[in-house]
Amino acid sequence: MLMKKGSMYKIYNQHLLFHGCIPLEASGELKPLIINQSCYAGRELLDFFEYHIRQAAKNKEIGDDFSTDLIWYCWRGAVSPLFGKDKMTTLERYFVEDKDTHKEVENSYFSYRTSEKVCQLILEEFGLSSKESRMVNGHTPVKTVKGESPIRGGGLLFVIDGGLCKAYQKKTGTAGYSLLNNSYGFQLVTHQPFEGSQKVVEDPFAQTSLKRVIENVAQRTLIKSTSIGQMLLAQQQELFDLLHEFYDC
């Protein structure tokens, strides 16, 4: 199912959706992966990994090939868009007392995603130049109790992850977010931690989710402007082409 439905990123309704990060240099530029004398960064990097993940999935009986090696790299590699850190120190945390060896440094993306300029650079890297385009990024819990906001990069980026898991809720202060998008624009729903059915009976409003309108669009989005609408228009054109071919004969 993951191979059929999943992807490293998705462009939908002129918005960019991805899970982990888009690896960046400390300068804010796209960070390349140099391998086999080739260089991959940004969209090419994610396409490169997706191709090899699918290749490895096609040949499950082979475990020592380049594509399978790259799946392991995705899990813990320094330029992996799914990992987003310089190294994984799980082993050190279990067996080494020196806490300096436990440090995992996040990729520069996580500090730059508050920058509107960098978010715009990433959108353009994926061919999205519309002023309505946004990025939806998961992977990292939003620590609301520390003043963090799920809206970053001047409103170009939404971080929707973490908090749904009970283990995160002390750090986040919420039970996560849902991002809604319709013809009027985006709405952000903040969920409150579920404290049991008895709590709901005693104080039903304590469990209420808070909905926030992020932006009010001047003009509603029409179906023809959506990804599904574009598919329907393409199908319509195919039917017109068939009609012309039939009558031309």
GROMACS .gro file of C-alpha atoms in nm, residues 7-247:
model
  241
    7SER     CA    1   0.572   0.917  -0.217
    8MET     CA    2   0.862   1.125  -0.087
    9TYR     CA    3   0.656   1.437  -0.150
   10LYS     CA    4   0.329   1.533  -0.309
   11ILE     CA    5   0.220   1.841  -0.498
   12TYR     CA    6  -0.154   1.885  -0.456
   13ASN     CA    7  -0.367   2.189  -0.535
   14GLN     CA    8  -0.044   2.385  -0.590
   15HIS     CA    9   0.076   2.304  -0.238
   16LEU     CA   10   0.385   2.102  -0.142
   17LEU     CA   11   0.345   1.822   0.114
   18PHE     CA   12   0.641   1.637   0.262
   19HIS     CA   13   0.728   1.457   0.583
   20GLY     CA   14   1.077   1.528   0.712
   21CYS     CA   15   1.278   1.812   0.565
   22ILE     CA   16   1.438   1.955   0.254
   23PRO     CA   17   1.809   1.933   0.346
   24LEU     CA   18   1.978   2.273   0.354
   25GLU     CA   19   2.331   2.399   0.402
   26ALA     CA   20   2.418   2.628   0.693
   27SER     CA   21   2.400   2.911   0.438
   28GLY     CA   22   2.036   2.832   0.360
   29GLU     CA   23   2.112   2.686   0.017
   30LEU     CA   24   1.998   2.340  -0.089
   31LYS     CA   25   2.230   2.076   0.053
   32PRO     CA   26   2.349   1.824  -0.206
   33LEU     CA   27   2.413   1.453  -0.172
   34ILE     CA   28   2.721   1.364  -0.376
   35ILE     CA   29   2.729   0.996  -0.462
   36ASN     CA   30   2.879   0.800  -0.751
   37GLN     CA   31   3.014   1.126  -0.896
   38SER     CA   32   2.660   1.266  -0.918
   39CYS     CA   33   2.505   1.548  -0.718
   40TYR     CA   34   2.144   1.559  -0.600
   41ALA     CA   35   1.973   1.840  -0.410
   42GLY     CA   36   1.621   1.969  -0.352
   43ARG     CA   37   1.359   1.806  -0.569
   44GLU     CA   38   1.615   1.592  -0.750
   45LEU     CA   39   1.728   1.452  -0.415
   46LEU     CA   40   1.378   1.341  -0.317
   47ASP     CA   41   1.315   1.199  -0.665
   48PHE     CA   42   1.647   1.011  -0.642
   49PHE     CA   43   1.554   0.848  -0.312
   50GLU     CA   44   1.201   0.765  -0.424
   51TYR     CA   45   1.330   0.593  -0.737
   52HIS     CA   46   1.568   0.372  -0.540
   53ILE     CA   47   1.315   0.294  -0.266
   54ARG     CA   48   1.078   0.168  -0.534
   55GLN     CA   49   1.358  -0.026  -0.701
   56ALA     CA   50   1.443  -0.197  -0.373
   57ALA     CA   51   1.076  -0.280  -0.313
   58LYS     CA   52   1.055  -0.447  -0.655
   59ASN     CA   53   1.343  -0.679  -0.568
   60LYS     CA   54   1.280  -0.776  -0.207
   61GLU     CA   55   1.487  -1.093  -0.237
   62ILE     CA   56   1.801  -0.886  -0.303
   63GLY     CA   57   1.945  -0.722   0.008
   64ASP     CA   58   2.296  -0.617  -0.089
   65ASP     CA   59   2.223  -0.382  -0.380
   66PHE     CA   60   2.269  -0.006  -0.406
   67SER     CA   61   1.896   0.071  -0.385
   68THR     CA   62   1.854  -0.125  -0.060
   69ASP     CA   63   2.159   0.049   0.086
   70LEU     CA   64   1.989   0.381   0.016
   71ILE     CA   65   1.685   0.277   0.220
   72TRP     CA   66   1.917   0.241   0.520
   73TYR     CA   67   2.068   0.579   0.435
   74CYS     CA   68   1.719   0.733   0.434
   75TRP     CA   69   1.674   0.605   0.787
   76ARG     CA   70   1.984   0.769   0.935
   77GLY     CA   71   2.187   0.950   0.669
   78ALA     CA   72   2.304   1.308   0.718
   79VAL     CA   73   2.148   1.426   0.390
   80SER     CA   74   1.836   1.214   0.420
   81PRO     CA   75   1.516   1.418   0.383
   82LEU     CA   76   1.344   1.165   0.610
   83PHE     CA   77   1.596   1.184   0.895
   84GLY     CA   78   1.709   1.546   0.910
   85LYS     CA   79   2.003   1.512   1.151
   86ASP     CA   80   2.379   1.477   1.120
   87LYS     CA   81   2.386   1.133   1.284
   88MET     CA   82   2.185   0.886   1.490
   89THR     CA   83   2.318   0.829   1.842
   90THR     CA   84   2.078   0.564   1.974
   91LEU     CA   85   2.368   0.328   2.044
   92GLU     CA   86   2.561   0.595   2.235
   93ARG     CA   87   2.260   0.684   2.450
   94TYR     CA   88   2.226   0.319   2.553
   95PHE     CA   89   2.590   0.237   2.618
   96VAL     CA   90   2.797   0.557   2.656
   97GLU     CA   91   2.767   0.775   2.967
   98ASP     CA   92   2.928   1.082   2.811
   99LYS     CA   93   2.627   1.289   2.706
  100ASP     CA   94   2.834   1.480   2.452
  101THR     CA   95   2.821   1.166   2.239
  102HIS     CA   96   2.439   1.169   2.252
  103LYS     CA   97   2.397   1.489   2.054
  104GLU     CA   98   2.214   1.479   1.723
  105VAL     CA   99   2.239   1.807   1.534
  106GLU     CA  100   1.935   1.894   1.324
  107ASN     CA  101   1.974   1.992   0.962
  108SER     CA  102   1.975   2.367   0.898
  109TYR     CA  103   1.630   2.333   0.740
  110PHE     CA  104   1.472   2.332   1.086
  111SER     CA  105   1.613   2.673   1.171
  112TYR     CA  106   1.556   2.819   0.824
  113ARG     CA  107   1.193   2.714   0.794
  114THR     CA  108   1.097   3.028   0.983
  115SER     CA  109   1.239   3.229   0.692
  116GLU     CA  110   0.989   3.337   0.430
  117LYS     CA  111   1.271   3.376   0.178
  118VAL     CA  112   1.391   3.017   0.225
  119CYS     CA  113   1.037   2.878   0.214
  120GLN     CA  114   0.984   3.062  -0.113
  121LEU     CA  115   1.309   2.916  -0.246
  122ILE     CA  116   1.189   2.564  -0.164
  123LEU     CA  117   0.850   2.620  -0.327
  124GLU     CA  118   1.017   2.746  -0.643
  125GLU     CA  119   1.251   2.445  -0.641
  126PHE     CA  120   0.939   2.229  -0.677
  127GLY     CA  121   0.797   2.446  -0.953
  128LEU     CA  122   0.543   2.627  -0.736
  129SER     CA  123   0.538   2.998  -0.808
  130SER     CA  124   0.175   3.077  -0.724
  131LYS     CA  125   0.129   3.324  -0.441
  132GLU     CA  126  -0.133   3.083  -0.305
  133SER     CA  127   0.115   2.793  -0.274
  134ARG     CA  128   0.205   2.666   0.073
  135MET     CA  129   0.417   2.390   0.225
  136VAL     CA  130   0.277   2.132   0.467
  137ASN     CA  131   0.553   1.968   0.671
  138GLY     CA  132   0.521   1.693   0.930
  139HIS     CA  133   0.779   1.507   1.138
  140THR     CA  134   0.843   1.744   1.431
  141PRO     CA  135   0.614   1.816   1.727
  142VAL     CA  136   0.511   2.179   1.772
  143LYS     CA  137   0.598   2.283   2.127
  144THR     CA  138   0.313   2.523   2.190
  145VAL     CA  139   0.401   2.545   2.560
  146LYS     CA  140   0.731   2.705   2.457
  147GLY     CA  141   0.563   2.954   2.228
  148GLU     CA  142   0.614   2.767   1.902
  149SER     CA  143   0.360   2.810   1.625
  150PRO     CA  144   0.265   2.562   1.353
  151ILE     CA  145   0.265   2.854   1.108
  152ARG     CA  146   0.616   2.939   0.990
  153GLY     CA  147   0.796   3.122   0.714
  154GLY     CA  148   0.565   3.420   0.696
  155GLY     CA  149   0.265   3.191   0.653
  156LEU     CA  150   0.419   2.983   0.372
  157LEU     CA  151   0.475   2.674   0.588
  158PHE     CA  152   0.246   2.473   0.814
  159VAL     CA  153   0.401   2.222   1.055
  160ILE     CA  154   0.133   1.961   1.120
  161ASP     CA  155   0.270   1.679   1.333
  162GLY     CA  156   0.319   1.560   1.688
  163GLY     CA  157   0.087   1.593   1.984
  164LEU     CA  158  -0.157   1.326   1.872
  165CYS     CA  159   0.069   1.080   2.051
  166LYS     CA  160   0.011   1.100   2.426
  167ALA     CA  161   0.385   1.076   2.494
  168TYR     CA  162   0.436   1.411   2.319
  169GLN     CA  163   0.159   1.603   2.491
  170LYS     CA  164   0.364   1.722   2.788
  171LYS     CA  165   0.611   1.876   2.544
  172THR     CA  166   0.353   2.017   2.303
  173GLY     CA  167   0.071   2.120   2.534
  174THR     CA  168  -0.187   2.006   2.278
  175ALA     CA  169  -0.314   1.686   2.118
  176GLY     CA  170  -0.192   1.795   1.778
  177TYR     CA  171  -0.333   1.985   1.484
  178SER     CA  172  -0.547   1.925   1.180
  179LEU     CA  173  -0.508   2.142   0.873
  180LEU     CA  174  -0.823   2.197   0.670
  181ASN     CA  175  -0.829   2.337   0.319
  182ASN     CA  176  -1.136   2.424   0.115
  183SER     CA  177  -1.241   2.683  -0.139
  184TYR     CA  178  -1.216   2.955   0.126
  185GLY     CA  179  -0.854   2.878   0.216
  186PHE     CA  180  -0.683   2.716   0.514
  187GLN     CA  181  -0.812   2.655   0.864
  188LEU     CA  182  -0.607   2.522   1.153
  189VAL     CA  183  -0.772   2.306   1.420
  190THR     CA  184  -0.600   2.267   1.757
  191HIS     CA  185  -0.699   1.950   1.942
  192GLN     CA  186  -0.710   1.924   2.320
  193PRO     CA  187  -0.575   1.613   2.500
  194PHE     CA  188  -0.841   1.349   2.564
  195GLU     CA  189  -0.869   1.298   2.939
  196GLY     CA  190  -1.128   1.022   2.943
  197SER     CA  191  -1.500   0.984   2.888
  198GLN     CA  192  -1.583   1.095   3.243
  199LYS     CA  193  -1.408   1.427   3.183
  200VAL     CA  194  -1.613   1.477   2.868
  201VAL     CA  195  -1.935   1.421   3.062
  202GLU     CA  196  -1.832   1.656   3.343
  203ASP     CA  197  -1.683   1.931   3.128
  204PRO     CA  198  -1.762   1.880   2.758
  205PHE     CA  199  -1.621   2.217   2.652
  206ALA     CA  200  -1.276   2.127   2.786
  207GLN     CA  201  -1.241   1.877   2.499
  208THR     CA  202  -1.345   2.127   2.234
  209SER     CA  203  -1.113   2.167   1.937
  210LEU     CA  204  -1.026   2.525   1.848
  211LYS     CA  205  -1.060   2.622   1.484
  212ARG     CA  206  -0.863   2.915   1.348
  213VAL     CA  207  -0.900   3.072   1.006
  214ILE     CA  208  -0.549   3.128   0.875
  215GLU     CA  209  -0.633   3.341   0.575
  216ASN     CA  210  -0.936   3.489   0.407
  217VAL     CA  211  -0.906   3.461   0.031
  218ALA     CA  212  -1.041   3.737  -0.188
  219GLN     CA  213  -1.164   3.486  -0.443
  220ARG     CA  214  -1.277   3.131  -0.372
  221THR     CA  215  -1.086   2.847  -0.534
  222LEU     CA  216  -1.281   2.683  -0.816
  223ILE     CA  217  -1.274   2.310  -0.892
  224LYS     CA  218  -1.094   2.374  -1.220
  225SER     CA  219  -0.800   2.519  -1.024
  226THR     CA  220  -0.753   2.206  -0.811
  227SER     CA  221  -0.549   1.896  -0.891
  228ILE     CA  222  -0.866   1.692  -0.943
  229GLY     CA  223  -1.009   1.969  -1.159
  230GLN     CA  224  -0.703   1.959  -1.383
  231MET     CA  225  -0.747   1.583  -1.422
  232LEU     CA  226  -1.112   1.633  -1.519
  233LEU     CA  227  -1.015   1.898  -1.774
  234ALA     CA  228  -0.756   1.662  -1.922
  235GLN     CA  229  -1.018   1.386  -1.949
  236GLN     CA  230  -1.257   1.632  -2.109
  237GLN     CA  231  -0.994   1.723  -2.366
  238GLU     CA  232  -0.935   1.355  -2.444
  239LEU     CA  233  -1.307   1.312  -2.511
  240PHE     CA  234  -1.308   1.616  -2.738
  241ASP     CA  235  -1.008   1.474  -2.925
  242LEU     CA  236  -1.190   1.142  -2.971
  243LEU     CA  237  -1.498   1.322  -3.102
  244HIS     CA  238  -1.292   1.519  -3.352
  245GLU     CA  239  -1.113   1.205  -3.464
  246PHE     CA  240  -1.443   1.021  -3.509
  247TYR     CA  241  -1.612   1.296  -3.707
   0.00000   0.00000   0.00000
